[in-house]
Amino acid sequence: LAVFSNVWLELPLPINATLILLVDLITNMIPSIAMAGEPPESPLMHQPPRNIKTDRILTFKMIFFSYFQIGMIQAFAGLYAYFVVLTDYGFSPS
């Protein structure tokens, strides 16, 4: 969204590509290290597979909660932070 607003609305970018990659690597390294150190689940392969007719992985309730509730909150929080930072550095939307 920030790149599109930079191209179409000529708003300045809040963060460059190098910093985006740095944040991505830092936030993904800690969970990856934690997952690598976990002990294996031994009885997992001995369980029968799930029933695809009754045991759903994705339900309407989970999709609605993920995308429409949590997703909207995160989107508005990100846009709010974006415009607060731009206003602090002298670019006020008019």
mmCIF file of N, CA and C in Angstrom:
data_model
loop_
_atom_site.group_PDB
_atom_site.id
_atom_site.type_symbol
_atom_site.label_atom_id
_atom_site.label_comp_id
_atom_site.label_asym_id
_atom_site.label_seq_id
_atom_site.Cartn_x
_atom_site.Cartn_y
_atom_site.Cartn_z
ATOM 1 N N LEU A 1 0.827 -1.188 0.000
ATOM 2 C CA LEU A 1 0.000 0.000 0.000
ATOM 3 C C LEU A 1 0.872 1.253 0.000
ATOM 4 N N ALA A 2 1.961 1.216 0.727
ATOM 5 C CA ALA A 2 2.830 2.389 0.777
ATOM 6 C C ALA A 2 3.499 2.653 -0.571
ATOM 7 N N VAL A 3 3.863 1.583 -1.275
ATOM 8 C CA VAL A 3 4.494 1.762 -2.589
ATOM 9 C C VAL A 3 3.485 2.326 -3.585
ATOM 10 N N PHE A 4 2.243 1.828 -3.544
ATOM 11 C CA PHE A 4 1.214 2.358 -4.438
ATOM 12 C C PHE A 4 0.906 3.820 -4.134
ATOM 13 N N SER A 5 0.868 4.170 -2.840
ATOM 14 C CA SER A 5 0.619 5.573 -2.494
ATOM 15 C C SER A 5 1.805 6.454 -2.896
ATOM 16 N N ASN A 6 2.996 5.877 -2.921
ATOM 17 C CA ASN A 6 4.156 6.626 -3.378
ATOM 18 C C ASN A 6 4.052 6.898 -4.878
ATOM 19 N N VAL A 7 3.635 5.914 -5.636
ATOM 20 C CA VAL A 7 3.567 6.064 -7.088
ATOM 21 C C VAL A 7 2.382 6.934 -7.493
ATOM 22 N N TRP A 8 1.205 6.651 -6.967
ATOM 23 C CA TRP A 8 -0.001 7.340 -7.427
ATOM 24 C C TRP A 8 -0.244 8.671 -6.742
ATOM 25 N N LEU A 9 -0.042 8.741 -5.427
ATOM 26 C CA LEU A 9 -0.337 9.971 -4.687
ATOM 27 C C LEU A 9 0.905 10.787 -4.370
ATOM 28 N N GLU A 10 2.069 10.257 -4.736
ATOM 29 C CA GLU A 10 3.357 10.903 -4.497
ATOM 30 C C GLU A 10 3.601 11.184 -3.019
ATOM 31 N N LEU A 11 3.176 10.249 -2.154
ATOM 32 C CA LEU A 11 3.495 10.335 -0.731
ATOM 33 C C LEU A 11 4.882 9.746 -0.524
ATOM 34 N N PRO A 12 5.637 10.244 0.432
ATOM 35 C CA PRO A 12 6.974 9.669 0.671
ATOM 36 C C PRO A 12 6.878 8.285 1.301
ATOM 37 N N LEU A 13 7.871 7.459 1.023
ATOM 38 C CA LEU A 13 7.911 6.119 1.612
ATOM 39 C C LEU A 13 8.321 6.212 3.080
ATOM 40 N N PRO A 14 7.623 5.519 3.977
ATOM 41 C CA PRO A 14 8.003 5.566 5.387
ATOM 42 C C PRO A 14 9.227 4.714 5.710
ATOM 43 N N ILE A 15 9.517 3.706 4.875
ATOM 44 C CA ILE A 15 10.626 2.795 5.145
ATOM 45 C C ILE A 15 11.115 2.270 3.790
ATOM 46 N N ASN A 16 12.412 2.101 3.645
ATOM 47 C CA ASN A 16 12.925 1.634 2.355
ATOM 48 C C ASN A 16 12.999 0.104 2.323
ATOM 49 N N ALA A 17 13.346 -0.439 1.168
ATOM 50 C CA ALA A 17 13.315 -1.891 0.977
ATOM 51 C C ALA A 17 14.324 -2.614 1.864
ATOM 52 N N THR A 18 15.477 -2.023 2.101
ATOM 53 C CA THR A 18 16.482 -2.657 2.954
ATOM 54 C C THR A 18 15.976 -2.800 4.384
ATOM 55 N N LEU A 19 15.327 -1.777 4.898
ATOM 56 C CA LEU A 19 14.797 -1.860 6.255
ATOM 57 C C LEU A 19 13.624 -2.824 6.351
ATOM 58 N N ILE A 20 12.832 -2.933 5.295
ATOM 59 C CA ILE A 20 11.748 -3.913 5.290
ATOM 60 C C ILE A 20 12.317 -5.327 5.385
ATOM 61 N N LEU A 21 13.363 -5.617 4.621
ATOM 62 C CA LEU A 21 13.998 -6.930 4.685
ATOM 63 C C LEU A 21 14.622 -7.185 6.049
ATOM 64 N N LEU A 22 15.215 -6.163 6.644
ATOM 65 C CA LEU A 22 15.813 -6.311 7.960
ATOM 66 C C LEU A 22 14.754 -6.627 9.018
ATOM 67 N N VAL A 23 13.652 -5.918 8.995
ATOM 68 C CA VAL A 23 12.572 -6.182 9.947
ATOM 69 C C VAL A 23 12.004 -7.576 9.728
ATOM 70 N N ASP A 24 11.844 -7.981 8.478
ATOM 71 C CA ASP A 24 11.326 -9.307 8.177
ATOM 72 C C ASP A 24 12.255 -10.397 8.693
ATOM 73 N N LEU A 25 13.533 -10.241 8.479
ATOM 74 C CA LEU A 25 14.486 -11.245 8.956
ATOM 75 C C LEU A 25 14.537 -11.313 10.475
ATOM 76 N N ILE A 26 14.511 -10.176 11.127
ATOM 77 C CA ILE A 26 14.584 -10.171 12.590
ATOM 78 C C ILE A 26 13.328 -10.789 13.200
ATOM 79 N N THR A 27 12.162 -10.446 12.668
ATOM 80 C CA THR A 27 10.936 -10.979 13.254
ATOM 81 C C THR A 27 10.726 -12.451 12.930
ATOM 82 N N ASN A 28 11.361 -12.977 11.902
ATOM 83 C CA ASN A 28 11.208 -14.397 11.572
ATOM 84 C C ASN A 28 12.288 -15.275 12.178
ATOM 85 N N MET A 29 13.401 -14.708 12.607
ATOM 86 C CA MET A 29 14.488 -15.533 13.129
ATOM 87 C C MET A 29 14.173 -16.131 14.488
ATOM 88 N N ILE A 30 13.574 -15.368 15.378
ATOM 89 C CA ILE A 30 13.307 -15.868 16.735
ATOM 90 C C ILE A 30 12.316 -17.034 16.720
ATOM 91 N N PRO A 31 11.168 -16.943 16.021
ATOM 92 C CA PRO A 31 10.295 -18.122 15.967
ATOM 93 C C PRO A 31 10.940 -19.317 15.268
ATOM 94 N N SER A 32 11.772 -19.068 14.268
ATOM 95 C CA SER A 32 12.434 -20.175 13.569
ATOM 96 C C SER A 32 13.401 -20.905 14.483
ATOM 97 N N ILE A 33 14.157 -20.169 15.259
ATOM 98 C CA ILE A 33 15.087 -20.787 16.201
ATOM 99 C C ILE A 33 14.321 -21.558 17.270
ATOM 100 N N ALA A 34 13.193 -20.993 17.732
ATOM 101 C CA ALA A 34 12.389 -21.683 18.740
ATOM 102 C C ALA A 34 11.801 -22.981 18.186
ATOM 103 N N MET A 35 11.358 -22.969 16.936
ATOM 104 C CA MET A 35 10.801 -24.183 16.341
ATOM 105 C C MET A 35 11.871 -25.240 16.101
ATOM 106 N N ALA A 36 13.074 -24.804 15.794
ATOM 107 C CA ALA A 36 14.159 -25.766 15.563
ATOM 108 C C ALA A 36 14.569 -26.458 16.857
ATOM 109 N N GLY A 37 14.393 -25.789 17.996
ATOM 110 C CA GLY A 37 14.787 -26.374 19.269
ATOM 111 C C GLY A 37 13.714 -27.198 19.943
ATOM 112 N N GLU A 38 12.522 -27.273 19.374
ATOM 113 C CA GLU A 38 11.444 -28.047 19.984
ATOM 114 C C GLU A 38 11.696 -29.538 19.824
ATOM 115 N N PRO A 39 11.294 -30.319 20.825
ATOM 116 C CA PRO A 39 11.417 -31.776 20.661
ATOM 117 C C PRO A 39 10.350 -32.285 19.685
ATOM 118 N N PRO A 40 10.619 -33.360 18.986
ATOM 119 C CA PRO A 40 9.642 -33.870 18.017
ATOM 120 C C PRO A 40 8.422 -34.462 18.720
ATOM 121 N N GLU A 41 7.293 -34.426 18.035
ATOM 122 C CA GLU A 41 6.076 -35.034 18.559
ATOM 123 C C GLU A 41 6.035 -36.473 18.065
ATOM 124 N N SER A 42 6.324 -37.398 18.956
ATOM 125 C CA SER A 42 6.469 -38.795 18.532
ATOM 126 C C SER A 42 5.162 -39.466 18.116
ATOM 127 N N PRO A 43 4.031 -39.299 18.823
ATOM 128 C CA PRO A 43 2.847 -40.057 18.392
ATOM 129 C C PRO A 43 2.101 -39.429 17.228
ATOM 130 N N LEU A 44 2.620 -38.354 16.661
ATOM 131 C CA LEU A 44 1.903 -37.638 15.612
ATOM 132 C C LEU A 44 1.706 -38.499 14.367
ATOM 133 N N MET A 45 2.695 -39.235 13.969
ATOM 134 C CA MET A 45 2.586 -40.044 12.756
ATOM 135 C C MET A 45 1.770 -41.312 12.968
ATOM 136 N N HIS A 46 1.471 -41.649 14.210
ATOM 137 C CA HIS A 46 0.672 -42.837 14.491
ATOM 138 C C HIS A 46 -0.821 -42.525 14.536
ATOM 139 N N GLN A 47 -1.201 -41.267 14.485
ATOM 140 C CA GLN A 47 -2.611 -40.888 14.489
ATOM 141 C C GLN A 47 -3.187 -41.050 13.085
ATOM 142 N N PRO A 48 -4.447 -41.452 12.997
ATOM 143 C CA PRO A 48 -5.064 -41.547 11.667
ATOM 144 C C PRO A 48 -5.311 -40.155 11.087
ATOM 145 N N PRO A 49 -5.425 -40.060 9.770
ATOM 146 C CA PRO A 49 -5.687 -38.746 9.174
ATOM 147 C C PRO A 49 -7.071 -38.232 9.561
ATOM 148 N N ARG A 50 -7.257 -36.941 9.438
ATOM 149 C CA ARG A 50 -8.535 -36.337 9.817
ATOM 150 C C ARG A 50 -9.608 -36.697 8.805
ATOM 151 N N ASN A 51 -10.857 -36.599 9.238
ATOM 152 C CA ASN A 51 -11.982 -36.822 8.341
ATOM 153 C C ASN A 51 -12.263 -35.509 7.619
ATOM 154 N N ILE A 52 -12.132 -35.484 6.300
ATOM 155 C CA ILE A 52 -12.256 -34.221 5.564
ATOM 156 C C ILE A 52 -13.690 -33.717 5.508
ATOM 157 N N LYS A 53 -14.672 -34.555 5.822
ATOM 158 C CA LYS A 53 -16.061 -34.106 5.784
ATOM 159 C C LYS A 53 -16.501 -33.458 7.091
ATOM 160 N N THR A 54 -15.908 -33.849 8.187
ATOM 161 C CA THR A 54 -16.338 -33.289 9.482
ATOM 162 C C THR A 54 -15.301 -32.379 10.112
ATOM 163 N N ASP A 55 -14.027 -32.633 9.914
ATOM 164 C CA ASP A 55 -12.962 -31.837 10.530
ATOM 165 C C ASP A 55 -12.440 -30.828 9.522
ATOM 166 N N ARG A 56 -12.934 -29.634 9.599
ATOM 167 C CA ARG A 56 -12.526 -28.579 8.676
ATOM 168 C C ARG A 56 -11.322 -27.820 9.237
ATOM 169 N N ILE A 57 -10.393 -27.470 8.373
ATOM 170 C CA ILE A 57 -9.263 -26.646 8.772
ATOM 171 C C ILE A 57 -9.684 -25.182 8.785
ATOM 172 N N LEU A 58 -10.343 -24.755 7.730
ATOM 173 C CA LEU A 58 -10.834 -23.380 7.639
ATOM 174 C C LEU A 58 -12.349 -23.378 7.788
ATOM 175 N N THR A 59 -12.828 -22.574 8.716
ATOM 176 C CA THR A 59 -14.264 -22.404 8.883
ATOM 177 C C THR A 59 -14.621 -20.959 8.549
ATOM 178 N N PHE A 60 -15.899 -20.723 8.297
ATOM 179 C CA PHE A 60 -16.341 -19.369 7.993
ATOM 180 C C PHE A 60 -16.062 -18.437 9.165
ATOM 181 N N LYS A 61 -16.258 -18.923 10.380
ATOM 182 C CA LYS A 61 -16.026 -18.104 11.572
ATOM 183 C C LYS A 61 -14.560 -17.681 11.672
ATOM 184 N N MET A 62 -13.644 -18.605 11.390
ATOM 185 C CA MET A 62 -12.225 -18.284 11.481
ATOM 186 C C MET A 62 -11.803 -17.311 10.377
ATOM 187 N N ILE A 63 -12.302 -17.507 9.166
ATOM 188 C CA ILE A 63 -11.969 -16.597 8.067
ATOM 189 C C ILE A 63 -12.517 -15.211 8.340
ATOM 190 N N PHE A 64 -13.759 -15.129 8.810
ATOM 191 C CA PHE A 64 -14.366 -13.841 9.120
ATOM 192 C C PHE A 64 -13.592 -13.126 10.220
ATOM 193 N N PHE A 65 -13.223 -13.857 11.263
ATOM 194 C CA PHE A 65 -12.479 -13.260 12.369
ATOM 195 C C PHE A 65 -11.100 -12.808 11.912
ATOM 196 N N SER A 66 -10.420 -13.632 11.117
ATOM 197 C CA SER A 66 -9.056 -13.324 10.696
ATOM 198 C C SER A 66 -8.989 -12.128 9.765
ATOM 199 N N TYR A 67 -9.809 -12.142 8.735
ATOM 200 C CA TYR A 67 -9.698 -11.117 7.712
ATOM 201 C C TYR A 67 -10.508 -9.867 8.012
ATOM 202 N N PHE A 68 -11.721 -10.026 8.508
ATOM 203 C CA PHE A 68 -12.587 -8.873 8.647
ATOM 204 C C PHE A 68 -12.459 -8.180 10.001
ATOM 205 N N GLN A 69 -12.144 -8.897 11.051
ATOM 206 C CA GLN A 69 -12.003 -8.242 12.348
ATOM 207 C C GLN A 69 -10.545 -7.888 12.629
ATOM 208 N N ILE A 70 -9.701 -8.871 12.739
ATOM 209 C CA ILE A 70 -8.293 -8.622 13.062
ATOM 210 C C ILE A 70 -7.596 -7.906 11.906
ATOM 211 N N GLY A 71 -7.890 -8.288 10.680
ATOM 212 C CA GLY A 71 -7.265 -7.655 9.522
ATOM 213 C C GLY A 71 -7.591 -6.178 9.408
ATOM 214 N N MET A 72 -8.836 -5.809 9.660
ATOM 215 C CA MET A 72 -9.222 -4.390 9.593
ATOM 216 C C MET A 72 -8.575 -3.585 10.716
ATOM 217 N N ILE A 73 -8.501 -4.163 11.888
ATOM 218 C CA ILE A 73 -7.851 -3.464 13.004
ATOM 219 C C ILE A 73 -6.378 -3.224 12.680
ATOM 220 N N GLN A 74 -5.697 -4.233 12.147
ATOM 221 C CA GLN A 74 -4.285 -4.072 11.802
ATOM 222 C C GLN A 74 -4.099 -3.080 10.658
ATOM 223 N N ALA A 75 -4.981 -3.100 9.687
ATOM 224 C CA ALA A 75 -4.863 -2.172 8.559
ATOM 225 C C ALA A 75 -5.044 -0.731 9.018
ATOM 226 N N PHE A 76 -6.062 -0.472 9.827
ATOM 227 C CA PHE A 76 -6.280 0.895 10.300
ATOM 228 C C PHE A 76 -5.181 1.352 11.252
ATOM 229 N N ALA A 77 -4.659 0.442 12.072
ATOM 230 C CA ALA A 77 -3.552 0.803 12.960
ATOM 231 C C ALA A 77 -2.300 1.128 12.150
ATOM 232 N N GLY A 78 -2.043 0.361 11.105
ATOM 233 C CA GLY A 78 -0.886 0.641 10.255
ATOM 234 C C GLY A 78 -1.012 1.960 9.511
ATOM 235 N N LEU A 79 -2.196 2.231 8.969
ATOM 236 C CA LEU A 79 -2.402 3.506 8.286
ATOM 237 C C LEU A 79 -2.311 4.675 9.249
ATOM 238 N N TYR A 80 -2.844 4.506 10.444
ATOM 239 C CA TYR A 80 -2.763 5.565 11.448
ATOM 240 C C TYR A 80 -1.302 5.856 11.806
ATOM 241 N N ALA A 81 -0.524 4.812 12.045
ATOM 242 C CA ALA A 81 0.895 5.002 12.373
ATOM 243 C C ALA A 81 1.644 5.635 11.206
ATOM 244 N N TYR A 82 1.313 5.228 9.990
ATOM 245 C CA TYR A 82 1.947 5.784 8.788
ATOM 246 C C TYR A 82 1.715 7.290 8.714
ATOM 247 N N PHE A 83 0.479 7.727 8.890
ATOM 248 C CA PHE A 83 0.183 9.151 8.766
ATOM 249 C C PHE A 83 0.669 9.948 9.976
ATOM 250 N N VAL A 84 0.731 9.320 11.155
ATOM 251 C CA VAL A 84 1.292 10.015 12.323
ATOM 252 C C VAL A 84 2.773 10.282 12.104
ATOM 253 N N VAL A 85 3.494 9.297 11.585
ATOM 254 C CA VAL A 85 4.930 9.485 11.327
ATOM 255 C C VAL A 85 5.138 10.529 10.247
ATOM 256 N N LEU A 86 4.349 10.491 9.184
ATOM 257 C CA LEU A 86 4.490 11.487 8.134
ATOM 258 C C LEU A 86 4.179 12.895 8.654
ATOM 259 N N THR A 87 3.179 13.018 9.514
ATOM 260 C CA THR A 87 2.832 14.335 10.076
ATOM 261 C C THR A 87 3.936 14.826 11.010
ATOM 262 N N ASP A 88 4.538 13.929 11.762
ATOM 263 C CA ASP A 88 5.640 14.329 12.660
ATOM 264 C C ASP A 88 6.845 14.858 11.880
ATOM 265 N N TYR A 89 7.056 14.324 10.683
ATOM 266 C CA TYR A 89 8.196 14.771 9.889
ATOM 267 C C TYR A 89 7.847 15.860 8.891
ATOM 268 N N GLY A 90 6.693 16.486 9.074
ATOM 269 C CA GLY A 90 6.400 17.685 8.302
ATOM 270 C C GLY A 90 5.529 17.500 7.086
ATOM 271 N N PHE A 91 5.099 16.297 6.785
ATOM 272 C CA PHE A 91 4.220 16.092 5.631
ATOM 273 C C PHE A 91 2.808 15.881 6.151
ATOM 274 N N SER A 92 1.980 16.885 6.026
ATOM 275 C CA SER A 92 0.607 16.736 6.511
ATOM 276 C C SER A 92 -0.341 16.598 5.327
ATOM 277 N N PRO A 93 -1.173 15.570 5.343
ATOM 278 C CA PRO A 93 -2.110 15.420 4.236
ATOM 279 C C PRO A 93 -3.171 16.509 4.274
ATOM 280 N N SER A 94 -3.430 17.084 3.119
ATOM 281 C CA SER A 94 -4.420 18.177 3.077
ATOM 282 C C SER A 94 -5.501 17.897 2.069
#
